[in-house]
């Protein structure tokens, strides 16, 4: 396998910071690109969905408490004012959490590209062995059983 000595972790990190998944492309880890977009896209979708629900319940609460008889919210006989506040806060909290998770996944994408670039030229040798052998200790030490593990890297 030809080694690319010019493979840079900094370049991979910058690529992933500019376009998520591009650092994985630079590292030739093509299978990770759909995972990056699916995870970030899912977090964004959940955040947007919760934002829409938050606005619906916020508007319903404002209609309920505006002291105007002509504005009627769609949850008139379904939820009380305290229920509307609870549901509104629930969706706001989940929206914020989804966007925080999205930012974390974006940073994880950059970190993953950097780590993969650092390990790009790392070769895994097939010549690693583990030898288990009994070892006899001199009887004067008063030990009766022992086990020795030897790991040989070539």
Tab-separated table of C-alpha atoms in Angstrom:
chain	number	residue	atom	x	y	z
A	1	UNK	CA	0.000	0.000	0.000
A	2	UNK	CA	1.387	3.385	-0.998
A	3	UNK	CA	1.796	5.788	1.894
A	4	UNK	CA	0.749	9.408	1.571
A	5	UNK	CA	3.178	11.369	3.743
A	6	UNK	CA	1.411	14.649	2.962
A	7	UNK	CA	-1.838	13.544	4.613
A	8	UNK	CA	-2.633	16.284	7.124
A	9	UNK	CA	-4.893	16.131	10.174
A	10	UNK	CA	-5.200	19.914	10.069
A	11	UNK	CA	-6.452	19.806	6.474
A	12	UNK	CA	-8.958	17.063	7.300
A	13	UNK	CA	-10.231	19.082	10.279
A	14	UNK	CA	-10.611	22.246	8.229
A	15	UNK	CA	-12.401	20.361	5.454
A	16	UNK	CA	-14.845	18.860	7.950
A	17	UNK	CA	-15.381	22.227	9.616
A	18	UNK	CA	-16.263	23.870	6.305
A	19	UNK	CA	-18.334	21.025	4.848
A	20	UNK	CA	-19.351	18.230	7.237
A	21	UNK	CA	-18.211	14.899	5.831
A	22	UNK	CA	-15.573	16.374	3.536
A	23	UNK	CA	-12.805	15.476	6.004
A	24	UNK	CA	-14.019	11.867	5.884
A	25	UNK	CA	-13.883	12.072	2.087
A	26	UNK	CA	-10.324	13.432	2.312
A	27	UNK	CA	-9.418	10.478	4.575
A	28	UNK	CA	-11.026	8.031	2.123
A	29	UNK	CA	-13.556	6.906	4.756
A	30	UNK	CA	-16.489	7.220	2.364
A	31	UNK	CA	-18.802	5.003	4.424
A	32	UNK	CA	-18.826	7.593	7.236
A	33	UNK	CA	-20.246	10.415	5.093
A	34	UNK	CA	-23.880	9.166	5.165
A	35	UNK	CA	-23.588	8.667	8.936
A	36	UNK	CA	-22.416	12.260	9.382
A	37	UNK	CA	-25.267	13.685	7.297
A	38	UNK	CA	-27.912	11.367	8.763
A	39	UNK	CA	-26.962	12.210	12.350
A	40	UNK	CA	-26.671	15.980	11.854
A	41	UNK	CA	-29.787	16.027	9.650
A	42	UNK	CA	-31.816	14.065	12.201
A	43	UNK	CA	-30.808	16.423	15.014
A	44	UNK	CA	-31.711	19.446	12.867
A	45	UNK	CA	-35.057	17.900	11.905
A	46	UNK	CA	-35.947	17.159	15.526
A	47	UNK	CA	-34.920	20.682	16.531
A	48	UNK	CA	-37.045	22.257	13.783
A	49	UNK	CA	-40.023	20.015	14.593
A	50	UNK	CA	-39.858	20.997	18.264
A	51	UNK	CA	-39.498	24.674	17.278
A	52	UNK	CA	-42.731	24.456	15.263
A	53	UNK	CA	-44.567	22.776	18.148
A	54	UNK	CA	-43.167	25.333	20.579
A	55	UNK	CA	-44.499	28.205	18.439
A	56	UNK	CA	-47.937	26.578	18.161
A	57	UNK	CA	-48.294	26.166	21.936
A	58	UNK	CA	-46.766	29.574	22.632
A	59	UNK	CA	-49.298	31.215	20.310
A	60	UNK	CA	-52.125	29.226	21.921
A	61	UNK	CA	-51.030	30.405	25.359
A	62	UNK	CA	-50.801	34.022	24.169
A	63	UNK	CA	-54.308	33.793	22.641
A	64	UNK	CA	-55.614	32.307	25.881
A	65	UNK	CA	-54.149	35.056	28.052
A	66	UNK	CA	-54.571	38.168	25.866
A	67	UNK	CA	-57.942	39.135	27.437
A	68	UNK	CA	-59.484	39.368	23.943
A	69	UNK	CA	-62.670	37.309	23.520
A	70	UNK	CA	-62.286	37.160	19.718
A	71	UNK	CA	-58.987	35.236	19.777
A	72	UNK	CA	-59.598	31.573	20.441
A	73	UNK	CA	-56.790	29.049	20.462
A	74	UNK	CA	-57.135	25.594	18.935
A	75	UNK	CA	-56.735	23.892	22.327
A	76	UNK	CA	-59.627	25.729	24.032
A	77	UNK	CA	-61.342	22.754	25.627
A	78	UNK	CA	-58.351	20.407	25.510
A	79	UNK	CA	-55.614	21.997	27.647
A	80	UNK	CA	-55.602	24.398	30.563
A	81	UNK	CA	-53.233	27.391	30.738
A	82	UNK	CA	-50.819	25.475	32.956
A	83	UNK	CA	-50.903	22.553	30.489
A	84	UNK	CA	-50.067	24.925	27.636
A	85	UNK	CA	-47.119	26.334	29.608
A	86	UNK	CA	-45.866	22.828	30.407
A	87	UNK	CA	-46.144	21.615	26.797
A	88	UNK	CA	-44.579	24.839	25.459
A	89	UNK	CA	-41.630	24.502	27.843
A	90	UNK	CA	-41.266	20.801	26.971
A	91	UNK	CA	-40.888	21.577	23.261
A	92	UNK	CA	-38.554	24.507	23.935
A	93	UNK	CA	-36.315	22.279	26.077
A	94	UNK	CA	-36.286	19.531	23.429
A	95	UNK	CA	-35.558	22.083	20.688
A	96	UNK	CA	-32.580	23.435	22.619
A	97	UNK	CA	-31.332	19.929	23.377
A	98	UNK	CA	-31.605	18.894	19.718
A	99	UNK	CA	-29.585	21.914	18.596
A	100	UNK	CA	-26.946	21.233	21.260
A	101	UNK	CA	-26.740	17.614	20.084
A	102	UNK	CA	-26.447	18.854	16.499
A	103	UNK	CA	-23.512	21.084	17.477
A	104	UNK	CA	-21.927	18.141	19.315
A	105	UNK	CA	-22.299	15.913	16.253
A	106	UNK	CA	-20.750	18.638	14.099
A	107	UNK	CA	-17.744	18.803	16.464
A	108	UNK	CA	-17.569	15.000	16.550
A	109	UNK	CA	-17.403	15.043	12.740
A	110	UNK	CA	-14.356	17.347	12.927
A	111	UNK	CA	-12.682	15.276	15.652
A	112	UNK	CA	-13.313	12.057	13.724
A	113	UNK	CA	-11.723	13.510	10.579
A	114	UNK	CA	-8.696	14.665	12.568
A	115	UNK	CA	-8.192	11.306	14.302
A	116	UNK	CA	-8.633	9.389	11.045
A	117	UNK	CA	-6.058	11.626	9.379
A	118	UNK	CA	-3.585	11.022	12.215
A	119	UNK	CA	-4.059	7.261	11.782
A	120	UNK	CA	-4.120	7.369	7.963
A	121	UNK	CA	-0.599	5.944	7.563
A	122	UNK	CA	-0.834	3.574	10.516
A	123	UNK	CA	-0.286	0.024	9.327
A	124	UNK	CA	-1.579	-3.015	11.137
A	125	UNK	CA	0.875	-5.878	11.001
A	126	UNK	CA	-0.317	-9.462	10.707
A	127	UNK	CA	2.785	-10.539	12.612
A	128	UNK	CA	1.522	-10.108	16.165
A	129	UNK	CA	1.490	-13.182	18.367
A	130	UNK	CA	0.560	-14.186	21.904
A	131	UNK	CA	2.396	-17.061	23.544
A	132	UNK	CA	1.113	-18.672	26.732
A	133	UNK	CA	3.671	-20.911	28.402
A	134	UNK	CA	4.066	-22.401	31.851
A	135	UNK	CA	7.004	-21.144	33.827
A	136	UNK	CA	8.618	-22.963	36.702
A	137	UNK	CA	9.711	-20.783	39.572
A	138	UNK	CA	12.560	-21.882	41.749
A	139	UNK	CA	11.157	-23.939	44.668
A	140	UNK	CA	12.844	-21.770	47.285
A	141	UNK	CA	10.286	-18.970	46.657
A	142	UNK	CA	7.451	-21.196	47.994
A	143	UNK	CA	5.125	-20.476	45.063
A	144	UNK	CA	3.334	-23.458	43.653
A	145	UNK	CA	1.675	-22.190	40.429
A	146	UNK	CA	2.466	-19.513	37.891
A	147	UNK	CA	1.535	-18.432	34.398
A	148	UNK	CA	3.599	-16.365	32.025
A	149	UNK	CA	2.250	-14.317	29.086
A	150	UNK	CA	4.597	-13.198	26.356
A	151	UNK	CA	3.510	-10.778	23.625
A	152	UNK	CA	5.890	-10.537	20.699
A	153	UNK	CA	5.747	-7.653	18.240
A	154	UNK	CA	7.906	-8.066	15.153
